[in-house]
Amino acid sequence: RFLVLKIRKRKSMLINPRGKNLHSCGSFFINPKLTQKEFCLIEKKFPGLPHFSSDKKIKIPAAWLIENSGFKKGYKTKNTGLSKFHALSIINRGGKTKDILALAEKIKKSVYKKFHLLLKIEPEIVKSN
């Protein structure tokens, strides 16, 4: 367990009040899972697409999709951005929830436009009254 936390901290996947690059809720998107047939179709368009097997499905690394759709590690907007350590970590640079969700939506649209894969948000979004 300690090793997992150490790795997550190094990749800016844990909240750390001392580093602006570390104001993150961790991994923001789930790796898409495809059937073998779906994977074969997308691999024809993108040979060498990274992947790994998981529960009879094939996972595509969401971080790779994000980086290869125009959002590199360290990407910044006025109030949000991506960690310089990991493209799956959306960081808060003084913004509000709506700023973070707007960046997430921009990333989702970019990935879908290029790869025709829909990223799903991993954190549970809780609305308060």
mmCIF file of C-alpha atoms in Angstrom:
data_model
loop_
_atom_site.group_PDB
_atom_site.id
_atom_site.type_symbol
_atom_site.label_atom_id
_atom_site.label_comp_id
_atom_site.label_asym_id
_atom_site.label_seq_id
_atom_site.Cartn_x
_atom_site.Cartn_y
_atom_site.Cartn_z
ATOM 1 C CA ARG A 1 0.000 0.000 0.000
ATOM 2 C CA PHE A 2 2.820 2.420 0.860
ATOM 3 C CA LEU A 3 4.483 1.769 -2.508
ATOM 4 C CA VAL A 4 1.241 2.555 -4.374
ATOM 5 C CA LEU A 5 0.880 5.840 -2.485
ATOM 6 C CA LYS A 6 4.510 6.694 -3.178
ATOM 7 C CA ILE A 7 4.032 6.114 -6.929
ATOM 8 C CA ARG A 8 0.763 8.069 -6.962
ATOM 9 C CA LYS A 9 2.404 10.979 -5.115
ATOM 10 C CA ARG A 10 5.296 11.073 -7.611
ATOM 11 C CA LYS A 11 2.823 11.199 -10.513
ATOM 12 C CA SER A 12 0.798 13.975 -8.838
ATOM 13 C CA MET A 13 -2.149 11.690 -8.229
ATOM 14 C CA LEU A 14 -2.613 12.801 -4.608
ATOM 15 C CA ILE A 15 -3.522 16.150 -3.119
ATOM 16 C CA ASN A 16 -0.469 17.983 -1.835
ATOM 17 C CA PRO A 17 -1.032 21.487 -0.415
ATOM 18 C CA ARG A 18 2.642 22.401 -0.963
ATOM 19 C CA GLY A 19 2.755 22.078 -4.736
ATOM 20 C CA LYS A 20 0.468 23.848 -7.216
ATOM 21 C CA ASN A 21 1.164 21.050 -9.692
ATOM 22 C CA LEU A 22 -0.192 18.613 -7.134
ATOM 23 C CA HIS A 23 -3.675 20.082 -6.515
ATOM 24 C CA SER A 24 -5.404 17.110 -8.062
ATOM 25 C CA CYS A 25 -8.020 14.540 -7.183
ATOM 26 C CA GLY A 26 -5.920 11.906 -8.942
ATOM 27 C CA SER A 27 -6.733 9.997 -12.083
ATOM 28 C CA PHE A 28 -9.542 11.929 -13.795
ATOM 29 C CA PHE A 29 -10.440 9.558 -16.643
ATOM 30 C CA ILE A 30 -10.998 5.805 -16.838
ATOM 31 C CA ASN A 31 -9.023 3.800 -19.398
ATOM 32 C CA PRO A 32 -11.485 2.844 -22.159
ATOM 33 C CA LYS A 33 -12.255 -0.891 -22.376
ATOM 34 C CA LEU A 34 -12.855 -2.312 -25.835
ATOM 35 C CA THR A 35 -13.921 -5.671 -27.189
ATOM 36 C CA GLN A 36 -11.421 -7.475 -29.408
ATOM 37 C CA LYS A 37 -13.469 -6.479 -32.469
ATOM 38 C CA GLU A 38 -13.569 -2.795 -31.438
ATOM 39 C CA PHE A 39 -9.851 -2.836 -30.766
ATOM 40 C CA CYS A 40 -9.049 -4.366 -34.177
ATOM 41 C CA LEU A 41 -11.029 -1.613 -35.908
ATOM 42 C CA ILE A 42 -9.266 1.218 -34.099
ATOM 43 C CA GLU A 43 -5.842 -0.419 -34.369
ATOM 44 C CA LYS A 44 -6.178 -0.411 -38.168
ATOM 45 C CA LYS A 45 -6.415 3.387 -38.038
ATOM 46 C CA PHE A 46 -3.737 3.754 -35.348
ATOM 47 C CA PRO A 47 -1.131 0.976 -35.652
ATOM 48 C CA GLY A 48 0.965 0.524 -32.535
ATOM 49 C CA LEU A 49 -1.793 1.821 -30.270
ATOM 50 C CA PRO A 50 -0.736 0.955 -26.712
ATOM 51 C CA HIS A 51 -3.044 -1.475 -24.953
ATOM 52 C CA PHE A 52 -3.277 -4.193 -22.337
ATOM 53 C CA SER A 53 -5.716 -6.982 -21.520
ATOM 54 C CA SER A 54 -8.168 -6.686 -18.662
ATOM 55 C CA ASP A 55 -11.161 -8.917 -17.878
ATOM 56 C CA LYS A 56 -11.585 -10.250 -21.437
ATOM 57 C CA LYS A 57 -11.451 -6.664 -22.725
ATOM 58 C CA ILE A 58 -8.647 -4.541 -24.075
ATOM 59 C CA LYS A 59 -7.803 -1.318 -22.268
ATOM 60 C CA ILE A 60 -6.364 1.703 -24.019
ATOM 61 C CA PRO A 61 -4.394 4.036 -21.725
ATOM 62 C CA ALA A 62 -6.458 7.216 -21.337
ATOM 63 C CA ALA A 63 -3.281 9.211 -20.655
ATOM 64 C CA TRP A 64 -1.879 8.204 -24.057
ATOM 65 C CA LEU A 65 -5.138 9.175 -25.771
ATOM 66 C CA ILE A 66 -5.116 12.548 -24.009
ATOM 67 C CA GLU A 67 -1.508 13.308 -24.901
ATOM 68 C CA ASN A 68 -1.994 12.222 -28.502
ATOM 69 C CA SER A 69 -5.065 14.383 -28.952
ATOM 70 C CA GLY A 70 -3.252 17.609 -28.132
ATOM 71 C CA PHE A 71 -3.057 17.797 -24.341
ATOM 72 C CA LYS A 72 0.503 17.183 -23.183
ATOM 73 C CA LYS A 73 1.638 16.839 -19.575
ATOM 74 C CA GLY A 74 1.914 20.323 -18.123
ATOM 75 C CA TYR A 75 -0.839 21.804 -20.337
ATOM 76 C CA LYS A 76 -2.186 24.974 -18.698
ATOM 77 C CA THR A 77 -5.231 27.160 -18.904
ATOM 78 C CA LYS A 78 -5.858 30.206 -16.739
ATOM 79 C CA ASN A 79 -7.428 28.293 -13.845
ATOM 80 C CA THR A 80 -6.726 24.614 -14.535
ATOM 81 C CA GLY A 81 -4.338 22.347 -16.361
ATOM 82 C CA LEU A 82 -2.743 18.930 -16.511
ATOM 83 C CA SER A 83 -0.043 17.780 -14.166
ATOM 84 C CA LYS A 84 3.459 17.971 -15.553
ATOM 85 C CA PHE A 85 3.866 14.430 -14.195
ATOM 86 C CA HIS A 86 0.783 12.671 -15.605
ATOM 87 C CA ALA A 87 -1.762 13.575 -18.287
ATOM 88 C CA LEU A 88 -4.590 11.887 -16.342
ATOM 89 C CA SER A 89 -4.295 14.392 -13.512
ATOM 90 C CA ILE A 90 -6.287 17.584 -13.975
ATOM 91 C CA ILE A 91 -4.911 20.176 -11.592
ATOM 92 C CA ASN A 92 -6.644 23.145 -10.037
ATOM 93 C CA ARG A 93 -4.749 26.398 -10.556
ATOM 94 C CA GLY A 94 -7.174 28.551 -8.570
ATOM 95 C CA GLY A 95 -10.271 27.673 -10.555
ATOM 96 C CA LYS A 96 -13.702 26.445 -9.639
ATOM 97 C CA THR A 97 -15.351 23.101 -10.272
ATOM 98 C CA LYS A 98 -16.884 24.455 -13.494
ATOM 99 C CA ASP A 99 -13.370 25.287 -14.801
ATOM 100 C CA ILE A 100 -12.133 21.768 -14.123
ATOM 101 C CA LEU A 101 -15.200 20.199 -15.718
ATOM 102 C CA ALA A 102 -14.838 22.510 -18.737
ATOM 103 C CA LEU A 103 -11.263 21.315 -19.266
ATOM 104 C CA ALA A 104 -12.387 17.698 -18.828
ATOM 105 C CA GLU A 105 -15.073 18.232 -21.480
ATOM 106 C CA LYS A 106 -12.555 19.845 -23.849
ATOM 107 C CA ILE A 107 -10.249 16.849 -23.426
ATOM 108 C CA LYS A 108 -13.113 14.373 -23.943
ATOM 109 C CA LYS A 109 -14.156 16.113 -27.168
ATOM 110 C CA SER A 110 -10.582 16.168 -28.474
ATOM 111 C CA VAL A 111 -10.053 12.457 -27.767
ATOM 112 C CA TYR A 112 -13.402 11.589 -29.348
ATOM 113 C CA LYS A 113 -12.702 13.697 -32.430
ATOM 114 C CA LYS A 114 -9.365 11.979 -33.057
ATOM 115 C CA PHE A 115 -9.943 8.414 -31.846
ATOM 116 C CA HIS A 116 -13.751 8.028 -31.683
ATOM 117 C CA LEU A 117 -13.388 6.847 -28.103
ATOM 118 C CA LEU A 118 -15.397 8.376 -25.281
ATOM 119 C CA LEU A 119 -13.504 8.996 -22.057
ATOM 120 C CA LYS A 120 -15.456 8.600 -18.824
ATOM 121 C CA ILE A 121 -14.748 10.740 -15.785
ATOM 122 C CA GLU A 122 -13.502 8.661 -12.859
ATOM 123 C CA PRO A 123 -14.180 10.897 -9.825
ATOM 124 C CA GLU A 124 -17.753 11.007 -8.636
ATOM 125 C CA ILE A 125 -19.129 14.497 -9.185
ATOM 126 C CA VAL A 126 -21.251 15.563 -6.220
ATOM 127 C CA LYS A 127 -23.508 18.589 -6.560
ATOM 128 C CA SER A 128 -24.397 20.526 -3.449
ATOM 129 C CA ASN A 129 -27.611 22.450 -2.948
#
